[in-house]
Amino acid sequence: MRMGWKRLAVGPYTLHARPKFPRALGRPTRHGAREPNRTISTGLRCDVSSGHHTLLAFVEFFLIWKEQLTDQPKQTPEQIKAAKAAIELFEATFKYNDYAVTRRLVSKDYIQHNTTVGTGQDSVIEIANRECADPATRPIFEYKRILVDGQYIVVHLLIKMRNGTEDLKVIDIFRYENGLFTEHWDSISPIPPVSEHKNSNGVF
């Protein structure tokens, strides 16, 4: 590995990273001169040893997997790939409102079982526009578990509300076929105050 780089592993993926050099200094070359720094936008230079992902998607996946998904079962590379697709769908749609990514990941014939919106691909965008369009009140998604079994992906979430309402515990179930999300079910419940809990186990 090149000097100064750190290897960070997530499942079958390896992230090689080092801090960026200051903009004014750039990188030292073999002859002592400085060349322009090309890592300004992210602060990391990365090589992905398995798969082809955008830098942003991979780094987000890495951080979520490492810091939030601490109760994952052992999974195959294909299961991890499906879990990564679910994270990408949530982050792109509900955090960044990047609907080009939403349309790339969701089938046009998407079957939506959430009865508060229509069906089809745009039903996912409809939820995002309704709940997540305003950065000031956009909820924060915290991933607890992502379970993959065959065509099914189950995402167990804490949604931290920022509009004064109660936080939510959510289970999203997707059918995932040939790299596309094709069907969706969900169960959404408000989390009662701790003072109302009958035990100390928590909801997650």
mmCIF file of C-alpha atoms in Angstrom:
data_model
loop_
_atom_site.group_PDB
_atom_site.id
_atom_site.type_symbol
_atom_site.label_atom_id
_atom_site.label_comp_id
_atom_site.label_asym_id
_atom_site.label_seq_id
_atom_site.Cartn_x
_atom_site.Cartn_y
_atom_site.Cartn_z
ATOM 1 C CA MET A 1 0.000 0.000 0.000
ATOM 2 C CA ARG A 2 1.196 3.518 -0.742
ATOM 3 C CA MET A 3 2.770 5.474 2.121
ATOM 4 C CA GLY A 4 0.296 7.379 4.293
ATOM 5 C CA TRP A 5 -2.769 5.499 3.066
ATOM 6 C CA LYS A 6 -5.064 3.541 5.390
ATOM 7 C CA ARG A 7 -6.976 0.400 4.485
ATOM 8 C CA LEU A 8 -10.582 0.299 5.727
ATOM 9 C CA ALA A 9 -12.602 -2.852 5.051
ATOM 10 C CA VAL A 10 -16.364 -3.321 4.783
ATOM 11 C CA GLY A 11 -17.480 -6.812 3.814
ATOM 12 C CA PRO A 12 -15.889 -7.622 0.449
ATOM 13 C CA TYR A 13 -14.967 -3.976 -0.169
ATOM 14 C CA THR A 14 -11.743 -2.207 0.721
ATOM 15 C CA LEU A 15 -11.372 1.565 0.958
ATOM 16 C CA HIS A 16 -7.844 2.959 0.682
ATOM 17 C CA ALA A 17 -7.856 6.516 1.985
ATOM 18 C CA ARG A 18 -5.643 9.336 3.130
ATOM 19 C CA PRO A 19 -6.357 12.970 4.083
ATOM 20 C CA LYS A 20 -6.139 15.476 1.248
ATOM 21 C CA PHE A 21 -3.205 17.865 0.984
ATOM 22 C CA PRO A 22 -3.931 21.564 1.551
ATOM 23 C CA ARG A 23 -5.128 23.323 -1.595
ATOM 24 C CA ALA A 24 -2.155 25.688 -1.696
ATOM 25 C CA LEU A 25 0.435 22.955 -1.408
ATOM 26 C CA GLY A 26 -0.855 20.230 -3.671
ATOM 27 C CA ARG A 27 1.031 16.946 -3.777
ATOM 28 C CA PRO A 28 4.798 16.569 -3.765
ATOM 29 C CA THR A 29 6.205 14.853 -6.861
ATOM 30 C CA ARG A 30 9.330 12.719 -7.035
ATOM 31 C CA HIS A 31 11.344 15.793 -8.051
ATOM 32 C CA GLY A 32 10.186 17.968 -5.167
ATOM 33 C CA ALA A 33 7.785 20.133 -7.190
ATOM 34 C CA ARG A 34 4.137 20.403 -6.254
ATOM 35 C CA GLU A 35 1.325 19.423 -8.557
ATOM 36 C CA PRO A 36 -2.291 20.603 -8.102
ATOM 37 C CA ASN A 37 -4.296 18.742 -5.499
ATOM 38 C CA ARG A 38 -7.112 16.731 -7.096
ATOM 39 C CA THR A 39 -8.867 15.621 -3.910
ATOM 40 C CA ILE A 40 -10.409 18.914 -2.797
ATOM 41 C CA SER A 41 -14.063 17.958 -3.192
ATOM 42 C CA THR A 42 -14.084 14.908 -0.935
ATOM 43 C CA GLY A 43 -11.082 15.079 1.364
ATOM 44 C CA LEU A 44 -10.267 11.473 0.509
ATOM 45 C CA ARG A 45 -8.618 9.644 -2.321
ATOM 46 C CA CYS A 46 -10.145 6.229 -2.690
ATOM 47 C CA ASP A 47 -9.657 2.996 -4.560
ATOM 48 C CA VAL A 48 -12.516 0.512 -4.518
ATOM 49 C CA SER A 49 -11.219 -3.030 -4.745
ATOM 50 C CA SER A 50 -14.563 -4.696 -5.527
ATOM 51 C CA GLY A 51 -17.386 -3.325 -7.644
ATOM 52 C CA HIS A 52 -17.779 -0.028 -9.450
ATOM 53 C CA HIS A 53 -19.424 2.668 -7.345
ATOM 54 C CA THR A 54 -19.318 6.444 -7.275
ATOM 55 C CA LEU A 55 -17.031 7.802 -4.580
ATOM 56 C CA LEU A 56 -19.892 9.488 -2.724
ATOM 57 C CA ALA A 57 -22.081 6.387 -2.718
ATOM 58 C CA PHE A 58 -19.235 4.173 -1.545
ATOM 59 C CA VAL A 59 -18.096 6.469 1.251
ATOM 60 C CA GLU A 60 -21.678 6.946 2.480
ATOM 61 C CA PHE A 61 -22.196 3.190 2.400
ATOM 62 C CA PHE A 62 -18.963 2.633 4.286
ATOM 63 C CA LEU A 63 -19.808 5.110 7.054
ATOM 64 C CA ILE A 64 -23.378 3.881 7.483
ATOM 65 C CA TRP A 65 -22.274 0.250 7.531
ATOM 66 C CA LYS A 66 -19.475 0.875 9.988
ATOM 67 C CA GLU A 67 -21.208 3.299 12.364
ATOM 68 C CA GLN A 68 -24.917 2.403 12.232
ATOM 69 C CA LEU A 69 -25.345 -1.185 11.063
ATOM 70 C CA THR A 70 -23.646 -2.815 14.028
ATOM 71 C CA ASP A 71 -26.100 -5.721 14.329
ATOM 72 C CA GLN A 72 -25.792 -7.218 10.859
ATOM 73 C CA PRO A 73 -25.751 -10.977 10.267
ATOM 74 C CA LYS A 74 -22.984 -12.473 8.170
ATOM 75 C CA GLN A 75 -23.874 -11.772 4.547
ATOM 76 C CA THR A 76 -22.662 -12.844 1.124
ATOM 77 C CA PRO A 77 -21.205 -10.330 -1.341
ATOM 78 C CA GLU A 78 -24.501 -10.381 -3.261
ATOM 79 C CA GLN A 79 -26.477 -9.655 -0.096
ATOM 80 C CA ILE A 80 -24.146 -6.789 0.785
ATOM 81 C CA LYS A 81 -24.552 -5.427 -2.751
ATOM 82 C CA ALA A 82 -28.352 -5.471 -2.323
ATOM 83 C CA ALA A 83 -28.066 -3.775 1.087
ATOM 84 C CA LYS A 84 -25.856 -1.113 -0.491
ATOM 85 C CA ALA A 85 -28.516 -0.510 -3.155
ATOM 86 C CA ALA A 86 -31.117 0.074 -0.429
ATOM 87 C CA ILE A 87 -28.854 2.587 1.312
ATOM 88 C CA GLU A 88 -28.207 4.344 -1.995
ATOM 89 C CA LEU A 89 -31.956 4.554 -2.666
ATOM 90 C CA PHE A 90 -32.692 6.076 0.749
ATOM 91 C CA GLU A 91 -29.762 8.493 0.756
ATOM 92 C CA ALA A 92 -30.192 9.711 -2.828
ATOM 93 C CA THR A 93 -33.964 10.081 -2.595
ATOM 94 C CA PHE A 94 -34.633 11.304 0.927
ATOM 95 C CA LYS A 95 -31.376 13.054 1.875
ATOM 96 C CA TYR A 96 -30.187 14.556 -1.422
ATOM 97 C CA ASN A 97 -33.436 14.592 -3.460
ATOM 98 C CA ASP A 98 -31.440 13.199 -6.382
ATOM 99 C CA TYR A 99 -34.335 11.735 -8.316
ATOM 100 C CA ALA A 100 -32.205 10.698 -11.285
ATOM 101 C CA VAL A 101 -30.698 8.073 -8.975
ATOM 102 C CA THR A 102 -34.177 7.165 -7.710
ATOM 103 C CA ARG A 103 -35.351 6.506 -11.264
ATOM 104 C CA ARG A 104 -32.224 4.461 -11.982
ATOM 105 C CA LEU A 105 -32.852 2.196 -8.985
ATOM 106 C CA VAL A 106 -36.665 1.911 -9.035
ATOM 107 C CA SER A 107 -38.660 0.063 -11.687
ATOM 108 C CA LYS A 108 -41.153 2.102 -13.719
ATOM 109 C CA ASP A 109 -43.716 -0.564 -12.805
ATOM 110 C CA TYR A 110 -42.929 -0.321 -9.067
ATOM 111 C CA ILE A 111 -45.806 -1.684 -6.979
ATOM 112 C CA GLN A 112 -46.419 0.597 -4.003
ATOM 113 C CA HIS A 113 -48.367 -0.711 -0.978
ATOM 114 C CA ASN A 114 -48.135 2.506 1.056
ATOM 115 C CA THR A 115 -51.682 3.799 0.616
ATOM 116 C CA THR A 116 -50.826 7.485 1.199
ATOM 117 C CA VAL A 117 -49.288 7.824 -2.285
ATOM 118 C CA GLY A 118 -49.872 6.514 -5.781
ATOM 119 C CA THR A 119 -48.074 3.583 -7.339
ATOM 120 C CA GLY A 120 -45.212 3.342 -9.823
ATOM 121 C CA GLN A 121 -41.736 4.829 -9.796
ATOM 122 C CA ASP A 122 -42.894 8.348 -8.947
ATOM 123 C CA SER A 123 -44.569 7.201 -5.719
ATOM 124 C CA VAL A 124 -41.130 7.133 -4.059
ATOM 125 C CA ILE A 125 -40.447 10.675 -5.238
ATOM 126 C CA GLU A 126 -43.901 11.737 -4.038
ATOM 127 C CA ILE A 127 -42.995 10.647 -0.497
ATOM 128 C CA ALA A 128 -39.667 12.495 -0.689
ATOM 129 C CA ASN A 129 -41.309 15.692 -1.931
ATOM 130 C CA ARG A 130 -43.877 15.514 0.841
ATOM 131 C CA GLU A 131 -41.579 14.640 3.748
ATOM 132 C CA CYS A 132 -38.017 15.596 2.820
ATOM 133 C CA ALA A 133 -38.005 18.552 0.430
ATOM 134 C CA ASP A 134 -37.222 21.204 3.078
ATOM 135 C CA PRO A 135 -33.661 20.833 4.439
ATOM 136 C CA ALA A 136 -34.694 22.628 7.647
ATOM 137 C CA THR A 137 -37.218 19.939 8.616
ATOM 138 C CA ARG A 138 -35.895 16.968 6.646
ATOM 139 C CA PRO A 139 -35.924 13.866 8.891
ATOM 140 C CA ILE A 140 -32.719 12.029 9.695
ATOM 141 C CA PHE A 141 -32.545 8.347 8.780
ATOM 142 C CA GLU A 142 -30.632 6.002 11.077
ATOM 143 C CA TYR A 143 -30.217 2.440 9.837
ATOM 144 C CA LYS A 144 -30.534 -0.327 12.426
ATOM 145 C CA ARG A 145 -30.568 -3.481 10.296
ATOM 146 C CA ILE A 146 -30.723 -4.412 6.620
ATOM 147 C CA LEU A 147 -31.638 -8.039 6.033
ATOM 148 C CA VAL A 148 -31.530 -9.675 2.603
ATOM 149 C CA ASP A 149 -33.198 -12.969 1.715
ATOM 150 C CA GLY A 150 -33.592 -13.859 -1.940
ATOM 151 C CA GLN A 151 -35.577 -11.109 -3.663
ATOM 152 C CA TYR A 152 -36.499 -9.417 -0.383
ATOM 153 C CA ILE A 153 -34.678 -6.586 1.384
ATOM 154 C CA VAL A 154 -35.869 -5.575 4.859
ATOM 155 C CA VAL A 155 -34.688 -2.197 6.169
ATOM 156 C CA HIS A 156 -35.205 -1.488 9.892
ATOM 157 C CA LEU A 157 -34.997 2.258 10.524
ATOM 158 C CA LEU A 158 -35.163 4.959 13.134
ATOM 159 C CA ILE A 159 -36.463 8.156 11.545
ATOM 160 C CA LYS A 160 -35.645 11.198 13.656
ATOM 161 C CA MET A 161 -38.277 13.829 12.970
ATOM 162 C CA ARG A 162 -37.331 17.514 12.972
ATOM 163 C CA ASN A 163 -40.793 19.031 12.653
ATOM 164 C CA GLY A 164 -41.857 18.613 16.277
ATOM 165 C CA THR A 165 -43.571 15.243 15.853
ATOM 166 C CA GLU A 166 -42.563 11.936 17.441
ATOM 167 C CA ASP A 167 -39.679 9.939 16.004
ATOM 168 C CA LEU A 168 -40.688 6.876 14.000
ATOM 169 C CA LYS A 169 -39.728 3.211 13.972
ATOM 170 C CA VAL A 170 -40.029 1.891 10.434
ATOM 171 C CA ILE A 171 -39.769 -1.433 8.674
ATOM 172 C CA ASP A 172 -39.517 -1.175 4.889
ATOM 173 C CA ILE A 173 -39.738 -4.342 2.812
ATOM 174 C CA PHE A 174 -38.669 -4.262 -0.828
ATOM 175 C CA ARG A 175 -38.743 -6.754 -3.639
ATOM 176 C CA TYR A 176 -35.445 -6.364 -5.516
ATOM 177 C CA GLU A 177 -35.070 -7.996 -8.925
ATOM 178 C CA ASN A 178 -32.288 -7.687 -11.500
ATOM 179 C CA GLY A 179 -30.868 -4.562 -9.890
ATOM 180 C CA LEU A 180 -34.220 -2.760 -9.541
ATOM 181 C CA PHE A 181 -36.624 -2.179 -6.672
ATOM 182 C CA THR A 182 -39.953 -3.493 -7.946
ATOM 183 C CA GLU A 183 -42.312 -3.587 -4.938
ATOM 184 C CA HIS A 184 -42.602 -2.010 -1.488
ATOM 185 C CA TRP A 185 -44.426 -2.554 1.809
ATOM 186 C CA ASP A 186 -43.916 -0.659 5.057
ATOM 187 C CA SER A 187 -44.917 -0.527 8.700
ATOM 188 C CA ILE A 188 -44.538 2.863 10.400
ATOM 189 C CA SER A 189 -45.158 3.587 14.092
ATOM 190 C CA PRO A 190 -44.416 6.582 16.334
ATOM 191 C CA ILE A 191 -42.023 5.866 19.187
ATOM 192 C CA PRO A 192 -43.702 6.583 22.537
ATOM 193 C CA PRO A 193 -41.834 8.566 25.212
ATOM 194 C CA VAL A 194 -39.462 6.512 27.361
ATOM 195 C CA SER A 195 -41.670 7.256 30.376
ATOM 196 C CA GLU A 196 -44.375 5.121 28.784
ATOM 197 C CA HIS A 197 -42.158 2.091 28.125
ATOM 198 C CA LYS A 198 -42.944 -0.988 30.242
ATOM 199 C CA ASN A 199 -39.367 -2.299 29.958
ATOM 200 C CA SER A 200 -35.888 -0.912 29.351
ATOM 201 C CA ASN A 201 -35.089 -2.866 26.161
ATOM 202 C CA GLY A 202 -35.879 -0.043 23.741
ATOM 203 C CA VAL A 203 -37.702 -0.429 20.432
ATOM 204 C CA PHE A 204 -34.635 -1.463 18.417
#
